Structure formats: C-alpha cells, structure tokens
C-alpha cells in the first residue's frame, strides 16, 4: 500500500461564511505485506483521519493526493479484502463470543464456502485469538456482565480477520487496556503481519516494549508529517537533527513530546536556538525557549529537507505485482458473502437472539401484567346491557387502543439510533444489503412484540367481562396486533429520520398525544380544520374496530361514533404499517456512512 501527498480538509460552517480547516497536509508513506505500520501523534494530530482515509472510510471530495493498493486506486471490491477495527468495541452485548464470530463468518465469507466451512473458520479464529475459554460467554455491556476488555478487543479483531484480509486497519486497539494485555494484542498483530498481511494501526502512547514491536512509524503533528520510516530508526533520525532526550525516556513518550512542541528534557538544535535569539520577544517564552509552534515548524522543515524527497523517490520505483492480483483489486464489482435471503435469515435469527433478553425482562413482563390486572379490577365484570355500562366499557376499549399505540412507538424509536454504530460498521464492511437488514430488523421484532399483548388481553378480556365468544376474542386480538404493527412503524420512521433519541422522543410524544386526543373519545365535535388528524391516527381506527367487534350486535352507534363495516379502518392501518416503514427505510438509505463507497 502506498500513499503520496495525502491531504484532507473539513469545511466548518460559520455564521456568515464557511471556513476550511486542514486536517492532513502532504502525508507520504508506504507499507508492505509482513509489516506493522504505527500512526503516532498527540490527540488532534490527524491519526484517525489518516487511518480512515487509507481504509476507504472517508468521503473523498475534500481529500487530495493518491492512495493505491497493489498500484490500484480504491474500489468497492476492496471492502472484502480490508479489515477495519474501530476504536469503540461495537458488539451486541447479549450474543456469545462464538455466536458473534459465527454470524460474521456466515455474512462475510464468500458464497463458495458451505455453512459448515464458515462455522469452522469462526472456530479456528476463536482458537487463533485465544478466546476458547470464553467462547460461550456473552460479550456483555453497560448493564450486562460479560468478557473482559482485552477479550472484547480480540473479538473485534476476530470479526475482521475472519475474512483473512490482505489489509488490516486498527484504531487505537490498546486504548483502555493494561500494559500486559496491550502487549498481547500488539504481539498478535505482529503474528498476523508475519502471515503475509499488511497491518496499519494508530497508537496513542505505547510503552517502550510496545513501541519496539512496530516495523514502521509515522509521526504526525497538527496534520503534518514529522517522521516516516523504520520505528527502530526514529530516535537516530531525531538525534541527527539535534533533538535527543537529556534523560532516559520511553521513545514513544519522547516522540509525543516533540510532536506537541514540548522540549523539556530535550536538547535544542543550534538552528532553533539561533532562530529564537534573532526573533523578537513575542515568539519567546519567559525562559527563552522556543514556542511549540517554532518546534513544530522546525521539525516539519527538517523532515521536508532531509527525508521527504528520498521517500517520494522510493514510491516512484515500481513494485512487481501479479497481474491477476491487480485485476482482482481494481474490479468494481461488490462480492456479497451470502444471497439476499441468506442475509435476511441470518440477521433475523441474530436479532431474535440479541433482543429476547430485553423483551422478556421481568420489568417489562411485570409492567404489562400489572397494567392488565389493574384494568381488569377497575372494569371487573362490567356490563354492556345498559347505556352507562356500555359507556364504561367503551372507555376501557379506548384505553387499550391508546396503550397499545403508545407502548410500541416508544419501544421502536430506540431501534435504529441504538444500532447506528453497528449498522455503520457493518455496512462499511459490506456485510449485507441494507434492505435485508431492514426487513430482518423489523420482522424479528414481531414475534417478540406480539407475545406480551396476548398476556395482556387474556388478563383484561376475561376479568372485564367483554363479549364472551371465541370470534370476538380473536378479532380483538387481531385488531390490537394491527395497531401495534402500525404504531411500531411510526416509531421506526421517527427514530430513523432523526437518529437522535431526545429529539425523536419529543416528536413521538407530541405525535402520540395528538393522535390520542383526536382518537374520537375525548372530543366528539372536532373543528373541521383539524378533524383530518383523526384519519391518520391509529388510535382512532383501532378504537372504531374494537367498538365494532364488541357492540356491532347491540347498537350501530356508540358515544356518537358510527359503527360501520370496518374495511376503511383496516385499510388505513395496513397503509400505515407499510407507509411508515417505507419512510424509515428511505431515511436509513439516506443516512451518511463513513465509507469510501
């Protein structure tokens, strides 16, 4: 992999004008199979931006320079040959280590392999990474106990090396780990590189033991290249330009101090001392030492004049590359690891396994069962034979319509915002089609979502003494199910459109409250300019259907609401089921991802 004069800018939107900020400025380097390249620099120096750019994870319009893989530019087909481990461990907390890697293998490995071969590859990776002792342990998360931090990081790496990538990118794989675990991770990266892979990783502040494990090093300072070359030659290079530590220091600590412009305990080169003496006092600190900006400028100039041209000349020398390999790299065709139906079925099963714990938590079951019991006691064996009793029962039916309209909306809102990081990560790696994910994600919720309403209705229906025949009971259940699926669609659409839980919750609260008020129970004579809201309210249509099921045989009119054939209400709810979901899918399709595609 080679990159030459790489630049990257971001446009900051101001009140009056937009301002361009340069993040990377003329970065040049190369890395070959069998090597581990470390990107080092202080916070804000551009390490992660450079890594994302090299890995094809950034949009290209504001990027400059050239990045080539086997002498070819980035193409979509490269996604299946690149592994990218993000800094955050994006994993499903309720899946075990084996399940996580097995699903990744089945989605990412080529179609030519059988299901058994893919599962065997997952097991091989588990043993390769030393995860066999915890393979049946849940990953865990904030509220779920699971594997250790080092094991989580190895699972993330396993997710990427499962495809046997030619290039492996890692963003600070040792952050948050103790020194021994960090050393084990870096040693593992070294072993991966020795197998003929190219490994590029950012690293923040490695120990001296870690530092010596790297083959090549890029040192960045405020987006500028301060050093590129062998990691073992970095100290010698900086000594040659007059910067060497005055006390025994960890090489990485010394290099980061230099990149920050901090020259305490560092010898100052004579050229820099002369510059400080000749410049006016505004550029000097109180003790007469050069400012960080002066140090930065000196290091950039020193690299440009002494090393940069030599490295650029090396990149001009053509590397012999197999033509068949070159053709594979430049192929624009995406290669999916599974057919659409296979992707759907794998994601459906994964969704069921991941979310069953949340849906059947004792808190949620208790919430539904206790609400149903309280309703049953309040409307205990109510009668519809007299107008007062019928009106009371109509109030219960309205509450059921509101409860099963409100509850699913606020459950579904969290769906896409909570999975945004996972969706971005997996789509960036071309693990599946968005349509397969969307259909699997929305249908895997249905079996789980429809079990609690059954419990709710069994308790309420018989305690409240509603119409006692099998047909009415099952029609009531079907009506509630239709309401739930329509309400879910609204929640999915709001969550996918806003992708922000606070804003989504606020909008959903206002929308559900408006639908409830326009639902035909609180206000009978709604002003004509606002009466149209009831026709897009699932509460209104559900309430009318529930009244029809219970009282069609008694009266054609309940609470001033005419009971008709019910076809309009069913059609409206079905339209909402598909319409809201279509809106959610379009919103997801437009969601910006950090990919080069």
Coordinates of C-alpha atoms in Angstrom, one line a residue:
X1 CA 0.0 0.0 0.0
X2 CA 1.3 3.4 -1.0
X3 CA 0.1 6.9 -0.3
X4 CA 1.6 10.2 -1.6
X5 CA 1.0 13.8 -0.6
X6 CA -2.3 12.9 1.1
X7 CA -4.3 16.0 2.2
X8 CA -7.7 16.2 3.9
X9 CA -9.8 19.3 4.7
X10 CA -13.1 19.8 6.5
X11 CA -15.4 22.7 6.0
X12 CA -16.6 24.3 9.2
X13 CA -19.9 26.1 8.9
X14 CA -19.8 29.6 10.3
X15 CA -22.5 32.2 10.9
X16 CA -21.6 34.2 7.8
X17 CA -19.0 32.2 5.9
X18 CA -17.7 28.6 5.8
X19 CA -14.1 28.1 6.9
X20 CA -11.8 25.3 5.5
X21 CA -9.7 23.6 8.1
X22 CA -6.7 21.5 7.1
X23 CA -6.6 18.1 8.9
X24 CA -3.8 16.4 6.9
X25 CA -1.1 18.1 5.0
X26 CA 1.0 16.2 2.5
X27 CA 1.4 12.8 4.2
X28 CA 3.6 10.3 2.2
X29 CA 4.4 6.7 3.1
X30 CA 4.1 3.0 2.2
X31 CA 3.7 -0.3 4.0
X32 CA 4.3 -3.8 2.6
X33 CA 2.9 -7.2 3.4
X34 CA 4.6 -8.6 6.6
X35 CA 4.9 -5.1 8.2
X36 CA 3.1 -3.3 11.0
X37 CA 2.9 0.5 10.5
X38 CA 2.1 2.6 13.6
X39 CA 0.5 6.0 13.2
X40 CA 1.5 8.1 16.2
X41 CA 0.9 11.6 17.3
X42 CA -0.8 13.7 20.1
X43 CA -4.6 14.0 20.3
X44 CA -5.9 16.0 17.3
X45 CA -2.9 15.4 15.1
X46 CA -4.9 13.6 12.4
X47 CA -4.1 9.9 13.2
X48 CA -7.6 8.6 13.0
X49 CA -8.4 10.7 10.0
X50 CA -5.4 9.3 8.1
X51 CA -6.4 5.8 9.1
X52 CA -10.0 6.3 7.9
X53 CA -8.7 7.8 4.6
X54 CA -6.3 5.0 4.0
X55 CA -9.0 2.4 4.8
X56 CA -11.5 4.0 2.4
X57 CA -13.8 5.1 5.2
X58 CA -13.9 8.8 4.4
X59 CA -15.7 10.6 1.6
X60 CA -13.3 11.7 -1.0
X61 CA -14.3 15.3 -2.2
X62 CA -12.1 17.1 0.3
X63 CA -9.2 14.6 0.1
X64 CA -6.1 15.1 -2.1
X65 CA -3.1 13.1 -3.1
X66 CA -3.0 9.5 -4.1
X67 CA -3.7 6.2 -2.2
X68 CA -3.0 3.0 -4.0
X69 CA -3.5 -0.7 -3.1
X70 CA -1.3 -3.0 -5.3
X71 CA -0.8 0.0 -7.5
X72 CA -4.6 0.5 -8.0
X73 CA -7.0 3.1 -6.5
X74 CA -9.7 2.2 -4.0
X75 CA -12.7 0.2 -5.3
X76 CA -15.8 -1.3 -3.8
X77 CA -14.4 -4.8 -4.3
X78 CA -11.6 -3.9 -1.8
X79 CA -14.1 -3.9 1.1
X80 CA -14.0 -7.7 1.2
X81 CA -10.2 -7.6 1.4
X82 CA -9.9 -4.9 4.1
X83 CA -10.5 -5.5 7.8
X84 CA -11.2 -2.3 9.9
X85 CA -11.3 -2.4 13.7
X86 CA -12.8 0.8 15.1
X87 CA -11.7 2.3 18.4
X88 CA -15.0 1.6 20.1
X89 CA -15.9 -2.0 20.6
X90 CA -19.1 -2.2 18.6
X91 CA -20.6 -5.6 19.6
X92 CA -24.0 -7.0 20.5
X93 CA -23.9 -7.5 24.3
X94 CA -26.3 -10.5 24.5
X95 CA -24.5 -12.6 22.0
X96 CA -21.8 -15.0 23.0
X97 CA -18.3 -14.8 21.5
X98 CA -18.9 -17.9 19.3
X99 CA -22.3 -16.5 18.1
X100 CA -20.7 -13.1 17.3
X101 CA -17.9 -14.6 15.2
X102 CA -20.2 -17.3 13.6
X103 CA -22.7 -14.7 12.3
X104 CA -19.8 -12.6 11.0
X105 CA -18.3 -15.6 9.2
X106 CA -21.7 -16.6 7.6
X107 CA -22.3 -13.0 6.4
X108 CA -18.7 -12.1 5.2
X109 CA -17.0 -15.2 3.9
X110 CA -17.5 -16.0 0.2
X111 CA -20.6 -17.8 -1.1
X112 CA -18.4 -20.6 -2.4
X113 CA -17.9 -21.8 1.2
X114 CA -20.6 -24.0 2.8
X115 CA -22.3 -23.1 6.1
X116 CA -20.1 -25.8 7.9
X117 CA -16.9 -24.4 6.4
X118 CA -17.8 -20.9 7.5
X119 CA -18.6 -22.0 11.0
X120 CA -15.3 -24.0 11.1
X121 CA -13.5 -20.7 10.2
X122 CA -15.1 -19.0 13.1
X123 CA -14.0 -21.7 15.5
X124 CA -10.4 -21.5 14.0
X125 CA -10.3 -17.8 14.7
X126 CA -11.6 -18.3 18.3
X127 CA -8.6 -20.6 19.0
X128 CA -6.2 -18.4 17.0
X129 CA -7.0 -15.5 19.2
X130 CA -7.0 -17.5 22.5
X131 CA -10.8 -17.0 23.0
X132 CA -11.6 -20.7 23.5
X133 CA -12.1 -20.3 27.3
X134 CA -14.8 -17.6 26.9
X135 CA -16.4 -18.7 23.6
X136 CA -19.7 -19.4 25.3
X137 CA -19.7 -16.3 27.4
X138 CA -21.9 -13.3 26.5
X139 CA -20.0 -10.2 25.2
X140 CA -21.7 -8.0 27.9
X141 CA -22.0 -4.3 28.1
X142 CA -23.0 -1.4 30.4
X143 CA -25.7 -3.4 32.2
X144 CA -24.7 -7.0 31.2
X145 CA -21.8 -8.8 32.7
X146 CA -19.6 -10.4 30.1
X147 CA -16.0 -10.9 28.8
X148 CA -13.0 -8.7 29.8
X149 CA -11.8 -5.6 27.9
X150 CA -8.9 -7.5 26.3
X151 CA -11.2 -10.3 25.2
X152 CA -13.7 -7.8 23.8
X153 CA -10.9 -6.2 21.7
X154 CA -9.8 -9.6 20.5
X155 CA -13.4 -10.4 19.4
X156 CA -13.5 -7.1 17.4
X157 CA -10.2 -8.1 15.7
X158 CA -11.6 -11.6 15.2
X159 CA -14.6 -10.1 13.4
X160 CA -12.2 -8.6 10.9
X161 CA -9.5 -11.3 10.4
X162 CA -12.3 -13.9 9.9
X163 CA -12.3 -12.9 6.2
X164 CA -8.5 -13.3 6.1
X165 CA -8.0 -9.7 4.9
X166 CA -5.0 -8.5 2.9
X167 CA -5.1 -5.2 4.8
X168 CA -5.9 -4.8 8.5
X169 CA -6.6 -1.3 9.9
X170 CA -7.0 -0.7 13.7
X171 CA -7.9 2.5 15.5
X172 CA -6.1 2.5 18.9
X173 CA -6.5 -1.2 19.7
X174 CA -4.7 -0.9 23.0
X175 CA -6.7 2.0 24.5
X176 CA -8.2 1.3 27.9
X177 CA -6.1 -1.9 28.3
X178 CA -3.4 -2.7 30.9
X179 CA 0.2 -2.9 29.6
X180 CA 0.3 -6.8 29.6
X181 CA -3.0 -7.1 27.6
X182 CA -1.9 -4.3 25.3
X183 CA 1.4 -6.1 24.6
X184 CA -0.5 -9.4 23.9
X185 CA -2.7 -7.5 21.3
X186 CA 0.3 -5.9 19.6
X187 CA 2.1 -9.3 19.5
X188 CA -1.0 -10.8 17.9
X189 CA -0.9 -8.0 15.2
X190 CA 2.7 -8.8 14.6
X191 CA 1.8 -12.5 14.1
X192 CA -0.9 -11.5 11.7
X193 CA 1.5 -9.4 9.7
X194 CA 4.1 -12.2 9.6
X195 CA 1.5 -14.4 7.9
X196 CA 1.8 -12.0 4.9
X197 CA -0.7 -9.4 5.8
X198 CA -0.3 -5.6 5.9
X199 CA -1.3 -4.1 9.3
X200 CA -1.8 -0.3 10.0
X201 CA -2.7 0.8 13.4
X202 CA -3.0 4.1 15.3
X203 CA -1.4 4.1 18.7
X204 CA -1.7 6.9 21.4
X205 CA 1.0 6.4 24.0
X206 CA 2.6 2.9 23.8
X207 CA 5.0 1.5 26.3
X208 CA 8.6 1.1 25.2
X209 CA 8.0 -2.7 24.8
X210 CA 5.1 -2.0 22.5
X211 CA 7.0 0.6 20.5
X212 CA 9.7 -1.8 19.6
X213 CA 7.1 -4.3 18.1
X214 CA 6.3 -1.9 15.2
X215 CA 8.2 -2.2 11.9
X216 CA 7.4 1.3 10.5
X217 CA 6.3 4.5 12.1
X218 CA 4.5 7.7 11.0
X219 CA 4.7 10.6 13.5
X220 CA 2.2 13.3 13.0
X221 CA 2.0 16.8 14.5
X222 CA -1.1 19.0 13.7
X223 CA -1.7 17.2 10.5
X224 CA 2.0 17.5 9.3
X225 CA 4.4 14.6 8.8
X226 CA 7.3 14.7 11.2
X227 CA 8.7 11.3 10.6
X228 CA 8.2 8.3 8.4
X229 CA 10.5 5.3 8.3
X230 CA 11.6 2.3 10.4
X231 CA 10.4 2.6 14.0
X232 CA 13.8 1.5 15.2
X233 CA 15.4 4.4 13.3
X234 CA 13.2 7.2 14.7
X235 CA 15.5 8.1 17.7
X236 CA 18.6 8.1 15.4
X237 CA 16.8 10.4 13.0
X238 CA 15.8 13.0 15.6
X239 CA 19.3 12.9 17.1
X240 CA 20.6 13.7 13.7
X241 CA 18.5 16.9 13.6
X242 CA 19.7 17.9 17.0
X243 CA 16.7 16.6 19.1
X244 CA 17.6 14.0 21.7
X245 CA 16.4 13.2 25.2
X246 CA 18.6 14.6 28.1
X247 CA 17.3 11.9 30.4
X248 CA 16.3 8.2 29.9
X249 CA 12.9 8.2 28.3
X250 CA 10.4 5.8 26.7
X251 CA 11.0 6.5 22.9
X252 CA 7.2 6.9 22.4
X253 CA 7.0 9.5 25.2
X254 CA 9.9 11.4 23.7
X255 CA 8.4 11.5 20.2
X256 CA 5.0 12.6 21.5
X257 CA 6.7 15.4 23.5
X258 CA 8.4 16.6 20.3
X259 CA 5.2 16.4 18.3
X260 CA 3.5 18.5 20.9
X261 CA 6.3 21.1 20.8
X262 CA 7.3 20.3 24.4
X263 CA 11.1 20.3 24.6
X264 CA 11.6 20.0 28.4
X265 CA 14.3 17.4 29.0
X266 CA 15.2 17.6 25.2
X267 CA 18.3 19.1 23.7
X268 CA 17.6 22.0 21.4
X269 CA 19.3 22.1 18.0
X270 CA 21.6 25.1 17.4
X271 CA 19.5 26.3 14.4
X272 CA 16.4 26.5 16.6
X273 CA 18.4 28.4 19.3
X274 CA 19.7 30.9 16.7
X275 CA 16.1 31.4 15.5
X276 CA 14.9 32.1 19.0
X277 CA 17.7 34.7 19.6
X278 CA 17.1 36.5 16.3
X279 CA 13.3 36.7 16.5
X280 CA 11.5 39.3 18.6
X281 CA 10.4 38.5 22.1
X282 CA 6.8 37.9 21.1
X283 CA 7.8 34.5 19.8
X284 CA 9.7 33.5 23.0
X285 CA 8.5 32.1 26.3
X286 CA 9.7 33.6 29.6
X287 CA 12.6 31.2 29.9
X288 CA 13.9 32.0 26.4
X289 CA 12.9 28.6 25.0
X290 CA 11.3 28.2 21.6
X291 CA 7.5 28.1 21.5
X292 CA 5.7 24.8 20.5
X293 CA 4.9 26.5 17.1
X294 CA 8.6 27.1 16.5
X295 CA 9.4 23.5 17.4
X296 CA 6.7 22.2 15.1
X297 CA 7.8 24.4 12.2
X298 CA 11.5 23.3 12.6
X299 CA 10.5 19.5 12.7
X300 CA 8.4 19.9 9.5
X301 CA 11.1 21.7 7.7
X302 CA 13.8 19.3 8.8
X303 CA 11.8 16.3 7.5
X304 CA 11.0 18.1 4.2
X305 CA 14.6 18.9 3.5
X306 CA 16.3 15.8 4.7
X307 CA 14.0 12.8 4.2
X308 CA 10.8 13.6 2.3
X309 CA 12.3 13.6 -1.2
X310 CA 14.1 10.3 -0.7
X311 CA 10.8 8.6 0.5
X312 CA 8.9 10.0 -2.5
X313 CA 11.6 8.7 -4.9
X314 CA 11.2 5.2 -3.3
X315 CA 7.5 5.3 -4.1
X316 CA 8.3 6.1 -7.7
X317 CA 10.1 2.7 -8.1
X318 CA 7.5 0.2 -9.5
X319 CA 6.8 -2.9 -7.4
X320 CA 6.3 -6.1 -9.3
X321 CA 2.7 -7.1 -8.8
X322 CA 0.9 -10.2 -10.1
X323 CA -1.5 -9.0 -12.9
X324 CA -4.2 -11.4 -11.7
X325 CA -4.0 -9.9 -8.2
X326 CA -4.1 -6.4 -9.7
X327 CA -7.2 -7.2 -11.7
X328 CA -8.9 -8.5 -8.5
X329 CA -8.2 -5.3 -6.7
X330 CA -9.4 -3.0 -9.4
X331 CA -12.6 -4.9 -10.0
X332 CA -15.6 -2.6 -9.3
X333 CA -18.0 -5.4 -8.6
X334 CA -19.1 -6.0 -5.0
X335 CA -18.9 -9.5 -3.7
X336 CA -21.6 -10.4 -1.2
X337 CA -20.9 -13.2 1.2
X338 CA -24.5 -14.5 1.1
X339 CA -27.6 -14.2 -1.0
X340 CA -30.3 -11.7 0.0
X341 CA -32.5 -14.5 1.5
X342 CA -29.5 -15.9 3.5
X343 CA -28.6 -12.4 4.7
X344 CA -32.2 -12.0 5.9
X345 CA -32.4 -15.3 7.7
X346 CA -29.0 -14.9 9.4
X347 CA -29.9 -11.3 10.5
X348 CA -33.4 -12.4 11.6
X349 CA -32.0 -15.2 13.9
X350 CA -29.3 -12.8 15.2
X351 CA -32.0 -10.2 16.0
X352 CA -34.1 -12.7 17.9
X353 CA -31.2 -14.0 20.0
X354 CA -30.0 -10.5 20.8
X355 CA -33.3 -8.9 21.8
X356 CA -35.1 -11.7 23.5
X357 CA -33.4 -10.8 26.8
X358 CA -34.8 -7.2 26.6
X359 CA -38.3 -8.2 25.6
X360 CA -38.8 -10.8 28.3
X361 CA -37.1 -9.0 31.1
X362 CA -39.1 -9.3 34.3
X363 CA -39.5 -5.5 34.4
X364 CA -41.4 -5.4 31.0
X365 CA -43.5 -8.5 31.8
X366 CA -44.4 -7.0 35.2
X367 CA -45.3 -3.7 33.6
X368 CA -47.7 -5.3 31.1
X369 CA -49.2 -7.9 33.6
X370 CA -49.7 -5.3 36.4
X371 CA -51.4 -2.8 34.0
X372 CA -53.7 -5.5 32.7
X373 CA -54.6 -6.6 36.3
X374 CA -55.4 -3.0 37.4
X375 CA -57.6 -2.6 34.3
X376 CA -59.3 -5.9 34.9
X377 CA -60.0 -4.9 38.5
X378 CA -61.3 -1.4 37.6
X379 CA -63.7 -2.8 34.9
X380 CA -64.4 -6.1 36.8
X381 CA -67.2 -8.0 35.1
X382 CA -68.6 -4.8 33.5
X383 CA -71.8 -5.0 31.5
X384 CA -72.8 -3.6 28.2
X385 CA -76.5 -4.2 28.6
X386 CA -77.2 -0.7 29.8
X387 CA -76.0 2.7 28.4
X388 CA -73.9 3.5 31.4
X389 CA -72.1 0.1 31.4
X390 CA -71.6 0.3 27.7
X391 CA -70.0 3.8 28.0
X392 CA -67.7 2.5 30.7
X393 CA -66.6 -0.4 28.5
X394 CA -66.0 1.9 25.6
X395 CA -63.6 3.8 27.9
X396 CA -61.7 0.6 28.5
X397 CA -61.5 -0.1 24.8
X398 CA -60.2 3.4 24.2
X399 CA -57.5 2.9 26.8
X400 CA -56.5 -0.4 25.2
X401 CA -56.2 1.4 21.8
X402 CA -54.1 4.1 23.4
X403 CA -51.9 1.8 25.5
X404 CA -51.0 -0.4 22.5
X405 CA -50.5 2.6 20.3
X406 CA -48.2 4.4 22.8
X407 CA -46.1 1.4 24.1
X408 CA -44.8 0.1 20.7
X409 CA -44.0 3.7 19.4
X410 CA -41.6 4.3 22.3
X411 CA -40.1 0.9 22.0
X412 CA -39.5 1.2 18.3
X413 CA -38.0 4.7 18.5
X414 CA -34.8 3.2 20.0
X415 CA -34.3 0.6 17.3
X416 CA -32.1 2.5 14.7
X417 CA -30.5 5.2 16.9
X418 CA -29.2 2.5 19.2
X419 CA -27.9 0.3 16.4
X420 CA -26.5 3.2 14.3
X421 CA -22.9 2.4 15.2
X422 CA -23.3 -1.3 14.4
X423 CA -25.2 -0.5 11.2
X424 CA -22.5 1.9 10.1
X425 CA -19.7 -0.5 10.9
X426 CA -21.3 -3.5 9.1
X427 CA -22.4 -1.6 6.1
X428 CA -19.0 -0.1 5.7
X429 CA -17.6 -3.6 5.5
X430 CA -20.4 -4.7 3.0
X431 CA -21.6 -7.4 5.3
X432 CA -25.2 -7.3 3.9
X433 CA -27.6 -5.3 1.8
X434 CA -29.5 -2.5 3.7
X435 CA -32.8 -3.9 2.5
X436 CA -32.0 -7.4 4.0
X437 CA -31.1 -5.7 7.3
X438 CA -34.2 -3.5 7.4
X439 CA -36.6 -6.3 6.7
X440 CA -34.9 -8.7 9.2
X441 CA -34.7 -6.0 11.9
X442 CA -38.4 -5.0 11.5
X443 CA -39.7 -8.6 11.3
X444 CA -37.6 -10.1 14.0
X445 CA -39.3 -7.8 16.5
X446 CA -42.8 -9.0 15.5
X447 CA -42.8 -12.4 17.3
X448 CA -41.4 -10.8 20.4
X449 CA -43.7 -7.8 20.3
X450 CA -46.9 -9.9 19.9
X451 CA -46.4 -12.2 22.9
X452 CA -46.9 -9.6 25.6
X453 CA -50.2 -8.3 24.1
X454 CA -51.5 -11.9 24.3
X455 CA -50.8 -12.0 28.0
X456 CA -52.3 -8.5 28.4
X457 CA -55.6 -9.4 26.6
X458 CA -56.0 -12.8 28.3
X459 CA -56.0 -11.0 31.7
X460 CA -58.1 -7.9 30.7
X461 CA -60.6 -9.6 28.4
X462 CA -62.0 -12.1 30.9
X463 CA -61.6 -10.0 34.1
X464 CA -63.5 -7.1 32.4
X465 CA -66.2 -9.4 31.1
X466 CA -66.0 -8.3 27.4
X467 CA -68.0 -10.2 24.7
X468 CA -67.7 -13.9 25.5
X469 CA -67.2 -15.7 22.3
X470 CA -64.1 -17.0 20.6
X471 CA -64.6 -14.9 17.4
X472 CA -64.8 -11.6 19.3
X473 CA -61.8 -12.5 21.4
X474 CA -59.6 -13.4 18.4
X475 CA -60.8 -10.4 16.4
X476 CA -60.0 -8.1 19.4
X477 CA -56.5 -9.6 19.4
X478 CA -56.0 -9.2 15.7
X479 CA -57.1 -5.5 16.0
X480 CA -54.6 -4.9 18.7
X481 CA -51.9 -6.7 16.7
X482 CA -52.6 -4.4 13.7
X483 CA -52.5 -1.3 15.9
X484 CA -49.1 -2.5 17.4
X485 CA -47.5 -3.1 14.0
X486 CA -48.8 0.3 12.7
X487 CA -47.5 2.1 15.8
X488 CA -44.2 0.4 15.5
X489 CA -43.9 1.7 12.0
X490 CA -44.3 5.3 13.3
X491 CA -41.6 4.7 15.9
X492 CA -39.2 3.2 13.4
X493 CA -39.8 6.2 11.0
X494 CA -39.3 8.8 13.7
X495 CA -36.1 7.1 15.0
X496 CA -34.6 6.5 11.6
X497 CA -35.4 10.1 10.4
X498 CA -34.0 11.9 13.4
X499 CA -31.4 9.4 14.7
X500 CA -31.3 11.3 18.0
X501 CA -33.1 9.9 20.9
X502 CA -34.0 13.2 22.7
X503 CA -35.5 14.8 19.5
X504 CA -37.2 11.5 18.5
X505 CA -38.8 11.1 21.9
X506 CA -40.1 14.7 21.9
X507 CA -41.6 14.4 18.4
X508 CA -43.1 11.0 19.3
X509 CA -44.7 12.4 22.5
X510 CA -46.3 15.2 20.6
X511 CA -47.5 13.0 17.8
X512 CA -48.9 10.2 20.0
X513 CA -50.7 12.8 22.3
X514 CA -52.2 14.4 19.2
X515 CA -53.4 11.1 17.8
X516 CA -54.8 10.2 21.2
X517 CA -56.8 13.4 21.6
X518 CA -58.1 13.1 18.0
X519 CA -59.0 9.5 18.6
X520 CA -62.7 10.0 19.0
X521 CA -63.2 9.7 22.7
X522 CA -62.3 13.0 24.4
X523 CA -63.7 15.4 21.8
X524 CA -66.8 14.5 19.8
X525 CA -67.1 17.7 17.8
X526 CA -63.6 18.4 16.4
X527 CA -63.3 21.7 14.4
X528 CA -63.2 20.9 10.7
X529 CA -59.8 22.5 10.1
X530 CA -58.2 19.9 12.5
X531 CA -60.6 17.0 12.2
X532 CA -58.4 15.4 9.4
X533 CA -55.9 14.3 12.1
X534 CA -58.1 11.5 13.2
X535 CA -57.8 9.8 9.8
X536 CA -54.1 9.4 10.2
X537 CA -54.4 8.4 13.9
X538 CA -54.0 4.6 14.5
X539 CA -55.8 5.2 17.9
X540 CA -58.9 6.3 16.1
X541 CA -59.1 3.4 13.6
X542 CA -58.2 0.9 16.3
X543 CA -60.9 2.3 18.6
X544 CA -63.5 2.1 15.9
X545 CA -62.6 -1.5 15.1
X546 CA -62.7 -2.5 18.8
X547 CA -66.2 -0.9 19.1
X548 CA -67.3 -2.8 16.0
X549 CA -66.1 -6.2 17.4
X550 CA -67.8 -5.7 20.8
X551 CA -71.1 -3.9 20.0
X552 CA -72.0 -4.5 16.4
X553 CA -74.7 -6.9 17.6
X554 CA -76.1 -4.3 20.1
X555 CA -76.1 -0.9 18.5
X556 CA -75.0 0.9 15.3
X557 CA -73.7 3.9 17.3
X558 CA -71.6 4.2 20.4
X559 CA -70.7 7.5 22.0
X560 CA -71.8 9.3 18.8
X561 CA -69.4 7.1 16.8
X562 CA -71.0 5.2 13.9
X563 CA -70.0 1.5 13.7
X564 CA -69.6 0.7 10.0
X565 CA -68.2 -2.3 8.0
X566 CA -64.6 -1.8 9.3
X567 CA -62.9 -2.1 5.9
X568 CA -61.8 1.6 5.8
X569 CA -60.2 1.3 9.3
X570 CA -58.4 -1.9 8.4
X571 CA -57.2 -0.4 5.1
X572 CA -55.9 2.7 6.9
X573 CA -54.0 0.7 9.5
X574 CA -52.4 -1.6 6.8
X575 CA -51.4 1.6 4.8
X576 CA -49.7 2.9 8.0
X577 CA -47.9 -0.4 8.5
X578 CA -46.2 -0.2 5.1
X579 CA -46.1 3.6 4.7
X580 CA -44.3 4.3 7.9
X581 CA -41.8 1.5 7.3
X582 CA -41.1 2.8 3.8
X583 CA -40.3 6.2 5.2
X584 CA -38.0 4.6 7.8
X585 CA -36.2 2.6 5.0
X586 CA -35.8 5.8 2.9
X587 CA -34.3 7.6 5.9
X588 CA -31.8 4.8 6.6
X589 CA -30.9 4.8 2.9
X590 CA -30.0 8.5 3.1
X591 CA -28.1 8.1 6.3
X592 CA -24.4 9.2 5.8
X593 CA -21.9 6.5 6.5
X594 CA -18.1 6.9 6.8
X595 CA -17.4 4.7 3.8
X596 CA -15.5 5.3 0.6
X597 CA -18.4 3.9 -1.4

